[in-house]
Short mmCIF file of C-alpha atoms in Angstrom, two decimals:
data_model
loop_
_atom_site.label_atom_id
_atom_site.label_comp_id
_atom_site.label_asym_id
_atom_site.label_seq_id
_atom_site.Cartn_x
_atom_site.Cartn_y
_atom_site.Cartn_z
CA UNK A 9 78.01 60.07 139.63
CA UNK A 10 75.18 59.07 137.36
CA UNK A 11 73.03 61.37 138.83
CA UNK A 12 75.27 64.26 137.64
CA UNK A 13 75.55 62.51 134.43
CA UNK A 14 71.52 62.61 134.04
CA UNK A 15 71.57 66.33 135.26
CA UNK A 16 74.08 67.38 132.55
CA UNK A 17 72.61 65.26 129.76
CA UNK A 18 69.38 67.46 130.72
CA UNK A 19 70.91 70.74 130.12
CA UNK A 20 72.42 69.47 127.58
CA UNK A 21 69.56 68.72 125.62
CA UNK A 22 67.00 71.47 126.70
CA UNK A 23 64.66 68.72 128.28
CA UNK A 24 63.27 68.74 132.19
CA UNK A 25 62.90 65.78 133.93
CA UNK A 26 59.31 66.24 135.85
CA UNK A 27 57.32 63.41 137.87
CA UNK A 28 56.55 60.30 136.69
CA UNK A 29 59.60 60.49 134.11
CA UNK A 30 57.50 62.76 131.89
CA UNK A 31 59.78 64.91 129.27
CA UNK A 32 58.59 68.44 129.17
CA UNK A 33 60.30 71.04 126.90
CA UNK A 34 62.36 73.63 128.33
CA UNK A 35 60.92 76.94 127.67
CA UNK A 36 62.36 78.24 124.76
CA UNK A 37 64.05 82.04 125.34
CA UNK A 38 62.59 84.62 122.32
CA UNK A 39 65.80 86.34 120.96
CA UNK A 40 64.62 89.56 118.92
CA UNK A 41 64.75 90.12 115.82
CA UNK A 42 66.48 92.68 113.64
CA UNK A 43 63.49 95.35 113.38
CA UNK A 44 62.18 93.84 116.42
CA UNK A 45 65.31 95.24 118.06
CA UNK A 46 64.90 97.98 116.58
CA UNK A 47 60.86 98.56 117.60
CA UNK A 48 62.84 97.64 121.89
CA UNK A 49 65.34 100.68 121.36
CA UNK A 50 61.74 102.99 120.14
CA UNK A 51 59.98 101.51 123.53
CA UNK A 52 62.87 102.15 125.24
CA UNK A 53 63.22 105.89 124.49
CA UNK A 54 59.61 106.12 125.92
CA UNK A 55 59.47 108.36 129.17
CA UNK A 56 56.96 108.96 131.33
CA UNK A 57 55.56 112.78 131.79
CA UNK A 58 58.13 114.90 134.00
CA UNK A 59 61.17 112.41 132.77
CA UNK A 60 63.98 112.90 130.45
CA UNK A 61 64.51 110.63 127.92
CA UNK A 62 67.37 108.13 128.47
CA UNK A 63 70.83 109.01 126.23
CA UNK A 64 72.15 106.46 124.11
CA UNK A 65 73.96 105.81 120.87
CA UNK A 66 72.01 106.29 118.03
CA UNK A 67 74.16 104.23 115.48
CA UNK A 68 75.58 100.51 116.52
CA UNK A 69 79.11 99.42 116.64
CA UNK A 70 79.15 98.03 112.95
CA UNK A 71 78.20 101.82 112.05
CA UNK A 72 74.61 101.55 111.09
CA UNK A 73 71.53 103.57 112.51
CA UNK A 74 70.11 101.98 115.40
CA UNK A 75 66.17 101.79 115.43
CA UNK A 76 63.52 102.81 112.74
CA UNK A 77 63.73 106.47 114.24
CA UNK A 78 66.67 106.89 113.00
CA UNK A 79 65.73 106.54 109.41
CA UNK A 80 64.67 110.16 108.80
CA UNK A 81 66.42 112.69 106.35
CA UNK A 82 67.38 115.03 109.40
CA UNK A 83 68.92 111.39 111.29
CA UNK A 84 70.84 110.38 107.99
CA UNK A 85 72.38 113.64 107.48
CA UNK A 86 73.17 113.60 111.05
CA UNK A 87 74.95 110.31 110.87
CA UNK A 88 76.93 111.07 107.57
CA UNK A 89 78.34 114.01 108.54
CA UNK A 90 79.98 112.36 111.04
CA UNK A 91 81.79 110.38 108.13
CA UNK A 92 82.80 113.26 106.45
CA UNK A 93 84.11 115.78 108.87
CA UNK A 94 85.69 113.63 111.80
CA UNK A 95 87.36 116.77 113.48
CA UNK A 96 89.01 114.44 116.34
CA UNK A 97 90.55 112.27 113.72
CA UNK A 98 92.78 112.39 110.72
CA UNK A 99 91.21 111.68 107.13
CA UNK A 100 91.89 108.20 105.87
CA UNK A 101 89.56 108.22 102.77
CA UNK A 102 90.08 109.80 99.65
CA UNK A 103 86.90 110.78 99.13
CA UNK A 104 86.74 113.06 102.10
CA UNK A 105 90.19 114.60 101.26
CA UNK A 106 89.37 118.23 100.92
CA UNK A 107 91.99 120.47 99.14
CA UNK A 108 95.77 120.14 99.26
CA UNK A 109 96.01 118.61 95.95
CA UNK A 110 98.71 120.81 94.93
CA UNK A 111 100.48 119.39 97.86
CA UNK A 112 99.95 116.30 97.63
CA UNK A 113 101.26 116.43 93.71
CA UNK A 114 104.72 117.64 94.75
CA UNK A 115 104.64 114.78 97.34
CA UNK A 116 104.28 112.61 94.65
CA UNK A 117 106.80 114.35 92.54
CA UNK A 118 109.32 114.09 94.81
CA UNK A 119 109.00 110.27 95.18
CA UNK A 120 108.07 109.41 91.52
CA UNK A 121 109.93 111.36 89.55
CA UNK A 122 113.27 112.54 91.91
CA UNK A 123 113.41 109.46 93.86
CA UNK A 124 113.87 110.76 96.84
CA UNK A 125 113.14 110.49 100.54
CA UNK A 126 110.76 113.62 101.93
CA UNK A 127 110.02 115.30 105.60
CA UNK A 128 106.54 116.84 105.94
CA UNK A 129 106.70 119.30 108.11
CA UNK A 130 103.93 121.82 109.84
CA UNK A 131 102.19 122.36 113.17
CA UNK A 132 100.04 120.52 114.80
CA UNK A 133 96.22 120.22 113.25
CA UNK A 134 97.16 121.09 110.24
CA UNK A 135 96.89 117.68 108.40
CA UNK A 136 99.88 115.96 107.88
CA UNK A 137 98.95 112.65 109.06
CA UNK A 138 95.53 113.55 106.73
CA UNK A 139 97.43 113.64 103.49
CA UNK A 140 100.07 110.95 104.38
CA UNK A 141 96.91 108.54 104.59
CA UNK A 142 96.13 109.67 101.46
CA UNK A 143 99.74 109.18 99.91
CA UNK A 144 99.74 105.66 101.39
CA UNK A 145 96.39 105.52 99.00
CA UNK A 146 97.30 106.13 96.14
CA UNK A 147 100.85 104.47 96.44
CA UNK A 148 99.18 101.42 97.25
CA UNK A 149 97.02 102.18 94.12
CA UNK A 150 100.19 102.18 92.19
CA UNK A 151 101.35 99.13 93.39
CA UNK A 152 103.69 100.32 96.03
CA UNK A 153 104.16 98.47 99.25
CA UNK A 154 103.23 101.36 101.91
CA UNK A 155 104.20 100.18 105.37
CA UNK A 156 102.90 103.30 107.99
CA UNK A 157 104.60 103.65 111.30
CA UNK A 158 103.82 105.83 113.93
CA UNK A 159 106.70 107.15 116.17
CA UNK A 160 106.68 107.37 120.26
CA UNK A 161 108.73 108.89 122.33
CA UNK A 162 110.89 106.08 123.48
CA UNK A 163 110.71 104.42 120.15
CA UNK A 164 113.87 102.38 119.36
CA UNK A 165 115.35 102.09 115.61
CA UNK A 166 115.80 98.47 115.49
CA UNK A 167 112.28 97.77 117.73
CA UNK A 168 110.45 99.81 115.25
CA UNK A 169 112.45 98.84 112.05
CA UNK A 170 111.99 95.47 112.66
CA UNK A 171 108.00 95.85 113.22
CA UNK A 172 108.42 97.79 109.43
CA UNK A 173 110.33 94.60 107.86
CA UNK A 174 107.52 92.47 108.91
CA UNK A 175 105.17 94.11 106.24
CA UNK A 176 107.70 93.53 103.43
CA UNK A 177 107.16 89.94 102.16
CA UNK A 178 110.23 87.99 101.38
CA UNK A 179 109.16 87.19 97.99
CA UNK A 180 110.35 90.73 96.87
CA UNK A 181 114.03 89.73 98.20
CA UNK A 182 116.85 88.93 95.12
CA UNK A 183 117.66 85.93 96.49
CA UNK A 184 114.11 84.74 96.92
CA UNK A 185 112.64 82.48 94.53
CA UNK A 186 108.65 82.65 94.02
CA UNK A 187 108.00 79.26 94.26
CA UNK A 188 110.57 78.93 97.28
CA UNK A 189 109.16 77.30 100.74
CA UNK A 190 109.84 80.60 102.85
CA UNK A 191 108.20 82.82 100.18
CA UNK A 192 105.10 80.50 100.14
CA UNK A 193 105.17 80.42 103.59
CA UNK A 194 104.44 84.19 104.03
CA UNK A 195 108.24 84.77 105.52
CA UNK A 196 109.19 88.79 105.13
CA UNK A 197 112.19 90.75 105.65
CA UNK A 198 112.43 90.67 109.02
CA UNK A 199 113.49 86.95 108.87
CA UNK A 200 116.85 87.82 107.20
CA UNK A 201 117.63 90.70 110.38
CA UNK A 202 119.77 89.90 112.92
CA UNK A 203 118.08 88.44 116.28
CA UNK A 204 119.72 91.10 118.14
CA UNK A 205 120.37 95.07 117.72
CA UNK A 206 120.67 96.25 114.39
CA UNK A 207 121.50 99.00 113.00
CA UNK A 208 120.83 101.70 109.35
CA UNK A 209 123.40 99.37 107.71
CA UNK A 210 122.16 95.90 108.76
CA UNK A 211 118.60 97.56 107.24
CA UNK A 212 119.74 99.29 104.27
CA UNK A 213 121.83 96.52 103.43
CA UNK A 214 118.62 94.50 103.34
CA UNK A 215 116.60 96.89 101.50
CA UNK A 216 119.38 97.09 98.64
CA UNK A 217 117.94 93.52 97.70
CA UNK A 218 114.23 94.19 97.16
CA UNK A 219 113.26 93.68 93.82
CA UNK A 220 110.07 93.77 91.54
CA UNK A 221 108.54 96.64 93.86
CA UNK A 222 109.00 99.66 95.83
CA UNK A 223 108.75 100.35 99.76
CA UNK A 224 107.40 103.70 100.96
CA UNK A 225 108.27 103.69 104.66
CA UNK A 226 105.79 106.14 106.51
CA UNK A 227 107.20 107.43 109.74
CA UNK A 228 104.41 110.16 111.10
CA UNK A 229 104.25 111.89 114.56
CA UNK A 230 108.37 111.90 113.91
CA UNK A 231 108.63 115.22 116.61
CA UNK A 232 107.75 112.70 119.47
CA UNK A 233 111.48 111.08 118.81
CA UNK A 234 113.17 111.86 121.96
CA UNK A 235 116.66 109.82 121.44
CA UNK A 236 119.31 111.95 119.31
CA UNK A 237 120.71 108.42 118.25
CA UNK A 238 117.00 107.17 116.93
CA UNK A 239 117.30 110.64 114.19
CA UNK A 240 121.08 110.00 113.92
CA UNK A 241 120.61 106.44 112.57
CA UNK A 242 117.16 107.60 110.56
CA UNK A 243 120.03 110.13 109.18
CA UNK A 244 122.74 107.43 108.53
CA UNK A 245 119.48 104.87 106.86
CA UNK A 246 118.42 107.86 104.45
CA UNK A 247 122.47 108.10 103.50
CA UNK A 248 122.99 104.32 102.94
CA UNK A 249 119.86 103.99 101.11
CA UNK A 250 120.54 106.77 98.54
CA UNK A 251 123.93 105.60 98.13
CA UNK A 252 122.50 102.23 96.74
CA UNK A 253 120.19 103.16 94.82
CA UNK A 254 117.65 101.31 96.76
CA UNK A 255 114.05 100.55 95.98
CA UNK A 256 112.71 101.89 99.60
CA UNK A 257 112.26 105.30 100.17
CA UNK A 258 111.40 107.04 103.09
CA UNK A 259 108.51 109.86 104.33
CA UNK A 260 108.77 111.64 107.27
CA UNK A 261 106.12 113.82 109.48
CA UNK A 262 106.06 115.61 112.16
CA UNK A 263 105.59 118.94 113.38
CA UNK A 264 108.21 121.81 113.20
CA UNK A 265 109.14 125.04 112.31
CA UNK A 266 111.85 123.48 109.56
CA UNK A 267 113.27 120.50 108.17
CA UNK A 268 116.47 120.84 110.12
CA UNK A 269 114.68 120.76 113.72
CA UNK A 270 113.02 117.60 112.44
CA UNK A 271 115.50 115.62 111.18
CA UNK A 272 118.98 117.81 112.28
CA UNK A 273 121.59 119.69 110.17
CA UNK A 274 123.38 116.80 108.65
CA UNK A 275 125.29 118.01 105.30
CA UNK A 276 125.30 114.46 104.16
CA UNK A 277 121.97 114.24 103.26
CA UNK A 278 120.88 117.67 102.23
CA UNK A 279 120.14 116.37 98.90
CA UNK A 280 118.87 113.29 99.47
CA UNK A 281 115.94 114.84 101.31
CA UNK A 282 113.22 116.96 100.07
CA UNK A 283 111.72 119.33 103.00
CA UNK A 284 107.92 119.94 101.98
CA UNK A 285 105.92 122.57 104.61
CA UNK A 286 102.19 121.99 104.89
CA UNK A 287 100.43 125.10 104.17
CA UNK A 288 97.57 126.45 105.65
CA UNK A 289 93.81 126.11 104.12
CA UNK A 290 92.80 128.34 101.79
CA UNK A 291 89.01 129.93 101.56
CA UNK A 292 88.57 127.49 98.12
CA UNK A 293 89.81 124.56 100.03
CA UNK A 294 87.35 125.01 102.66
CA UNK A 295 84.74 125.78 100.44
CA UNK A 296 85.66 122.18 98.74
CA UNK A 297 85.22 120.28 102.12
CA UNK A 298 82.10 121.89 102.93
CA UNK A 299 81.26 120.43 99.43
CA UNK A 300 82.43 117.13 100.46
CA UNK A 301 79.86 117.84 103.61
CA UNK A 302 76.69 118.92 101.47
CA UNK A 303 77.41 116.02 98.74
CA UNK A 304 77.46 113.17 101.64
CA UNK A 305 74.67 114.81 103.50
CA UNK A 306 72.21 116.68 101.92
CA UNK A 307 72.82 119.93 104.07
CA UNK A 308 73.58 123.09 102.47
CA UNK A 309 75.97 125.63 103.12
CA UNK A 310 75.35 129.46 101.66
CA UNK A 311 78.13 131.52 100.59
CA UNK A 312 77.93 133.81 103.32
CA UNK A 313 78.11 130.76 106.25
CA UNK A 314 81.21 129.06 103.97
CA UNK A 315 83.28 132.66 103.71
CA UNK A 316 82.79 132.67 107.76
CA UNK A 317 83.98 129.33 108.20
CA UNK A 318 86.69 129.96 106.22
CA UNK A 319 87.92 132.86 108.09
CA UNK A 320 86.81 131.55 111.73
CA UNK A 321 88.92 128.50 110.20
CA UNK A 322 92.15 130.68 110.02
CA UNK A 323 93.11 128.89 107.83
CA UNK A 324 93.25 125.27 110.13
CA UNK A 325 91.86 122.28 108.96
CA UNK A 326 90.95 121.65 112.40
CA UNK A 327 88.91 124.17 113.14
CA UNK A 328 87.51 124.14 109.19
CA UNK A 329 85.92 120.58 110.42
CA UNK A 330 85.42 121.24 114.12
CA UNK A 331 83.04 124.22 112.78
CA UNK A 332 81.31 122.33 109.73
CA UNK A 333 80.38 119.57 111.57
CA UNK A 334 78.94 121.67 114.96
CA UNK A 335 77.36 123.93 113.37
CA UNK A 336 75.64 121.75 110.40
CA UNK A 337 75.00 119.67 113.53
CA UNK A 338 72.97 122.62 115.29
CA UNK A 339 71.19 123.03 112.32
CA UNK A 340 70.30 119.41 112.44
CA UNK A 341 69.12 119.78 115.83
CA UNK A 342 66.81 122.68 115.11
CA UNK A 343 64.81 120.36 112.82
CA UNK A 344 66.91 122.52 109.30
CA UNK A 345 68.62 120.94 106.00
CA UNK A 346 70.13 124.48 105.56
CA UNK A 347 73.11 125.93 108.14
CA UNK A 348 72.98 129.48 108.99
CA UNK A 349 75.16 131.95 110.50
CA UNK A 350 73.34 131.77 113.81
CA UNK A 351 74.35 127.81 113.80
CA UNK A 352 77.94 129.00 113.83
CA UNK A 353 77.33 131.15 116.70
CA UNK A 354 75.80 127.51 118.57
CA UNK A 355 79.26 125.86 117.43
CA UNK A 356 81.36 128.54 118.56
CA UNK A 357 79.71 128.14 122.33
CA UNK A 358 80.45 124.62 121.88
CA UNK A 359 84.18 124.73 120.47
CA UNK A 360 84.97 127.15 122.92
CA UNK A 361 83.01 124.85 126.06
CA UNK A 362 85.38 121.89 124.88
CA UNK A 363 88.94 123.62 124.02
CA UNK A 364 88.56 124.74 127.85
CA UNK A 365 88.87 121.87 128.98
CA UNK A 366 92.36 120.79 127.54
CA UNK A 367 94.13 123.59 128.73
CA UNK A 368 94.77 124.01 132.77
CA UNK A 369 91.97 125.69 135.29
CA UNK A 370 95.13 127.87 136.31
CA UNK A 371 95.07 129.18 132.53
CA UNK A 372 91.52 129.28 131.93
CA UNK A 373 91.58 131.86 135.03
CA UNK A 374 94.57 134.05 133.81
CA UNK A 375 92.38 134.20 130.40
CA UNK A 376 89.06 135.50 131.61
CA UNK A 377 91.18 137.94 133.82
CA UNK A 378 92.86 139.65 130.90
CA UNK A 379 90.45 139.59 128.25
CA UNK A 380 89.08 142.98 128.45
CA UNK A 381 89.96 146.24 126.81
CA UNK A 382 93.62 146.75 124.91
CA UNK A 383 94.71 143.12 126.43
CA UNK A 384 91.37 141.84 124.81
CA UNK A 385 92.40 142.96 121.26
CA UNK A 386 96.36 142.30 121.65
CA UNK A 387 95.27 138.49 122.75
CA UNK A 388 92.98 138.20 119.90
CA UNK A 389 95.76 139.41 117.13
CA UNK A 390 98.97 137.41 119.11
CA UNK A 391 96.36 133.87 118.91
CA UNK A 392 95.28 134.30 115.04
CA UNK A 393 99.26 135.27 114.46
CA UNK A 394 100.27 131.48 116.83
CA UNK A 395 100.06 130.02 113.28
CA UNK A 396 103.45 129.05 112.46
CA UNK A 397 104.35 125.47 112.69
CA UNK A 398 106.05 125.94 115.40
CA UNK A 399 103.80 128.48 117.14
CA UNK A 400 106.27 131.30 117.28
CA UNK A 401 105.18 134.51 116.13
CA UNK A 402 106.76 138.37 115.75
CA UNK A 403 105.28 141.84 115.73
CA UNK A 404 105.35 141.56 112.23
CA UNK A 405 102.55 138.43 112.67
CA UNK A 406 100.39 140.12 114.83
CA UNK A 407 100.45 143.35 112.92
CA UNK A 408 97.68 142.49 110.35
CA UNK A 409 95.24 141.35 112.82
CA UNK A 410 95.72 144.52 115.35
CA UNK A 411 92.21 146.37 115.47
CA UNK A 412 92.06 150.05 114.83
CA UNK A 413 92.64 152.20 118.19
CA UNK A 414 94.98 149.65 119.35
CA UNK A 415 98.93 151.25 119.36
CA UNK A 416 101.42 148.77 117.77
CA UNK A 417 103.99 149.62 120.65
CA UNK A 418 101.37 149.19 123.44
CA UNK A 419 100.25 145.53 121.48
CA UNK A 420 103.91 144.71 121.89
CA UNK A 421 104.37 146.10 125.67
CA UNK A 422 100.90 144.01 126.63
CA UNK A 423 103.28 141.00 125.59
CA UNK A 424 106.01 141.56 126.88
CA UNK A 425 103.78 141.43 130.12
CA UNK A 426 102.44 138.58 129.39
CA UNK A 427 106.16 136.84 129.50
CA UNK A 428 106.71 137.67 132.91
CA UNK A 429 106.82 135.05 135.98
CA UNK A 430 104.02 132.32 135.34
CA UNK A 431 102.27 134.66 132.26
CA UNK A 432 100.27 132.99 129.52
CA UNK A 433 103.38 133.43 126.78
CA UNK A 434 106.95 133.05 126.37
CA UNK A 435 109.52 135.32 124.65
CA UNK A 436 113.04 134.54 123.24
CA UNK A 437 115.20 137.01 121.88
CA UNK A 438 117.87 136.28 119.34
CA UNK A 439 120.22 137.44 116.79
CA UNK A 440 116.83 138.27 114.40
CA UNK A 441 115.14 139.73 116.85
CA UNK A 442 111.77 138.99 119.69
CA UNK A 443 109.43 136.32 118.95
CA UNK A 444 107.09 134.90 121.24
CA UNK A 445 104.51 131.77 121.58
CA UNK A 446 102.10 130.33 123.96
CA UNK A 447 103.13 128.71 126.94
CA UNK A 448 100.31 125.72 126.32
CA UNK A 449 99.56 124.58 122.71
CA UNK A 450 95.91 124.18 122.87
CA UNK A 451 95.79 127.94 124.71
CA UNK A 452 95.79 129.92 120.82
CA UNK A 453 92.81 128.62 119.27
CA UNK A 454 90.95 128.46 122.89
CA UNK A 455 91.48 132.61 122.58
CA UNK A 456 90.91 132.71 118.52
CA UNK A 457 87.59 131.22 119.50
CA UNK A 458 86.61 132.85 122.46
CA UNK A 459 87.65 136.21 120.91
CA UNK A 460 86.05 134.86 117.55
CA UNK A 461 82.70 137.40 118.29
CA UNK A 462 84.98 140.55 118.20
CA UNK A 463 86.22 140.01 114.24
CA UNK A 464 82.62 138.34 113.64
CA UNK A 465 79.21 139.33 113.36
CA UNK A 466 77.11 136.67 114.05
CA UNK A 467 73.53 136.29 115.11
CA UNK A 468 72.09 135.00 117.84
CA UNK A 469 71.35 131.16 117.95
CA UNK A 470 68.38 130.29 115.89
CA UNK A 471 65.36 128.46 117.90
CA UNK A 472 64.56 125.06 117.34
CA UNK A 473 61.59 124.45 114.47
CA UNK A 474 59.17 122.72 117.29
CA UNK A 475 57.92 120.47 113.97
CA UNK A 476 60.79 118.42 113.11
CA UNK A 477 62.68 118.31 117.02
CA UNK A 478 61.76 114.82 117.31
CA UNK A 479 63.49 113.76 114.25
CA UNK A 480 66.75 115.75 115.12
CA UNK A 481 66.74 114.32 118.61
CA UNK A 482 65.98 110.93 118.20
#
């Protein structure tokens, strides 16, 4: 026992017990410094003649370049247009807010000044969960309390109501005082709900109490809802909170063609709901996110590259940010500040390369079987007319993007064989007539791309500038 006593009173203390009881120090372990760590990732990326150098990530967790050879102007711009353009993820800073203004005033509007709960509505990609970050901005600016849900498909009301009431503190309650122990305590809402099930009246009921503030309740990816009852109590919550005048309004998104597929034809509420449709980018409003892009960056954009963009974009913010930040990014790589059209041919190859992977081998076969000759042109037309927010789309859609030679009633018979058995789109035929969409979602803007060469002239992918490739590959 008092050998193991010795033993861990040694490790303890960094000392080694050598012959003759003489105390040497334990070797002390050199930890790296900052730049030295930095001068270890340089050594590191040294490669011996016939080897490739090793991949890793050139900025750390915390979001800072990694290594001194990352400090270059080509490097920087690399690593803030990654800030700017994030096409995989929604914008959650102002500053990088392109466009949409004009939207985003009516949203406001129709909170402020008509008090009323809204449902933003649109297809997917076209940045509704962009601009209800930025309303949760701004209404936090203004002092509201902005509590942001996101909806799943087995989502239950008083699960996911309850998880809301925790972000309301109980301070803003009537019967609350500010000095009381619960309100000092940091208790909210959800302390006064029942422990069980609740229900839209147990929660408006509580709502009808706030005081001193107002509640924006955010409810986005709202077309996942599966359960009729979860939008039939949403329904009956929107009612009994309009009814009392309460200080907690509500903003819905998700995608749809309408506000009544969203949130169901219920008379009741018709005016206590405003139904605002997100539009579709317009040339300016890409021009102002490439803006954004050169501002943060230092990369530069000509008028010729921004009006392709813009029309490659179709008017997606998606695809506006998927092809700003590929093809700035093969500029970039061929050692240039400035982006040319060739760089959008590079970002095409690479848009297209990725998109084919989300869709299903089956598909990606059907597709390289049909695209030639009259099916070619129909496909092209039928994806840039997919637009809708529900992807549905007439004859009437597809007729401005038909190419000269190309019959309107052979377009529509190429489609109508297209529906049949396993084909790549679906048709339904009502009282207004035949529409038709895409059997997979991803499947329209994998063909708008692929396709993109036949509305497009573009040139062939610039060569890199031999000069500056080790700064735009480091």
């Amino acid at each position: 026992m008092l050998a193991f006593v010795k033993r861990f009173f040694r490790r303890l203390f960094g000392r080694n017990r050598h012959a003759g009881d003489v105390e040497v120090p334990a070797p002390v372990v050199h930890r790296p410094t900052f730049i030295e760590a930095g001068r270890l990732f340089a050594m590191q990326d040294k490669v011996r003649p016939g080897q490739e150098a090793f991949p890793r990530f050139r900025a750390s967790a915390a979001d800072q370049p990694r290594g001194l050879a990352d400090s270059s102007e080509i490097a920087t711009a690399r690593f803030k247009l990654r800030e700017v353009f994030t096409p995989s993820q929604p914008v959650t800073e102002r500053g990088n807010f392109a466009g949409r203004t004009a939207t985003l005033a009516q949203l406001i509007n129709a909170i402020e000044e008509q008090r009323s709960h809204v449902v933003v509505y649109g297809e997917r990609g076209i940045g509704k969960t962009s601009i209800m970050h930025v309303l949760a901005d701004v209404a936090r600016e203004a002092r509201y309390v902005v509590i942001y849900g996101s909806c799943g498909a087995h989502s239950r009301f008083d699960e996911l109501f309850r998880a809301l009431a925790a972000s309301i503190p109980l301070l803003y309650h009537s019967s609350v005082s500010p000095t009381a122990a619960e309100a000092e305590g940091g208790a909210t809402l959800a302390d006064r709900l029942p422990a069980g099930s609740f229900g839209p009246r147990e929660f408006s009921d509580l709502c009808a109490e706030i005081v001193g503030t107002r509640v924006l309740i955010i409810l986005d990816e709202y077309d996942r809802i599966e359960d009729p009852d979860f939008r039939q109590n949403v329904a009956e919550l929107i009612k009994n909170l309009s009814d009392r005048a309460a200080r907690v309004q509500l903003v819905i998104a998700g995608v749809s063609a309408n506000l009544h597929e969203l949130i169901g034809y219920i008379s009741s509420i018709r005016r206590n709901v405003i139904g605002l449709p997100m539009p579709r980018m317009t040339l300016e409003e890409v021009r102002q996110l490439l803006n954004i892009g050169e501002q943060a960056s230092g990369v530069r954009f000509d008028d010729q590259t921004i009006k392709t963009i813009g029309l490659l974009a179709n008017g997606s913010p998606y695809l506006a940010r998927l092809l700003s930040y590929h093809s700035s990014t093969k500029a970039l790589q061929a050692g240039r500040m400035d982006v040319h059209l060739a760089d959008i041919s590079g970002a095409i190859e690479q848009i297209v390369e990725e998109a084919r992977g989300r869709i299903s081998a089956r598909t990606v076969n059907q597709v390289e079987a049909l695209i030639v000759g009259e099916r070619r042109a129909c496909l092209g037309a039928a994806a840039r007319a997919a637009v809708s927010p529900d992807g549905w789309f007439t004859m009437a859609d597809v007729l401005p993007y038909i190419t000269e030679g190309l019959p309107v009633d052979r377009c529509q018979q190429i489609l109508r064989e297209l529906t049949l058995g396993d084909g790549l789109i679906e048709a339904d035929i009502d009282s207004k007539g035949e529409r038709y969409r895409f059997r997979e979602e991803g499947l329209p803007n994998y063909l708008w791309m692929l396709l993109a060469a036949d509305q497009v002239s573009l040139p062939a992918v610039s060569p890199m500038n031999p000069d500056r490739r080790a700064a735009a590959n480091s």
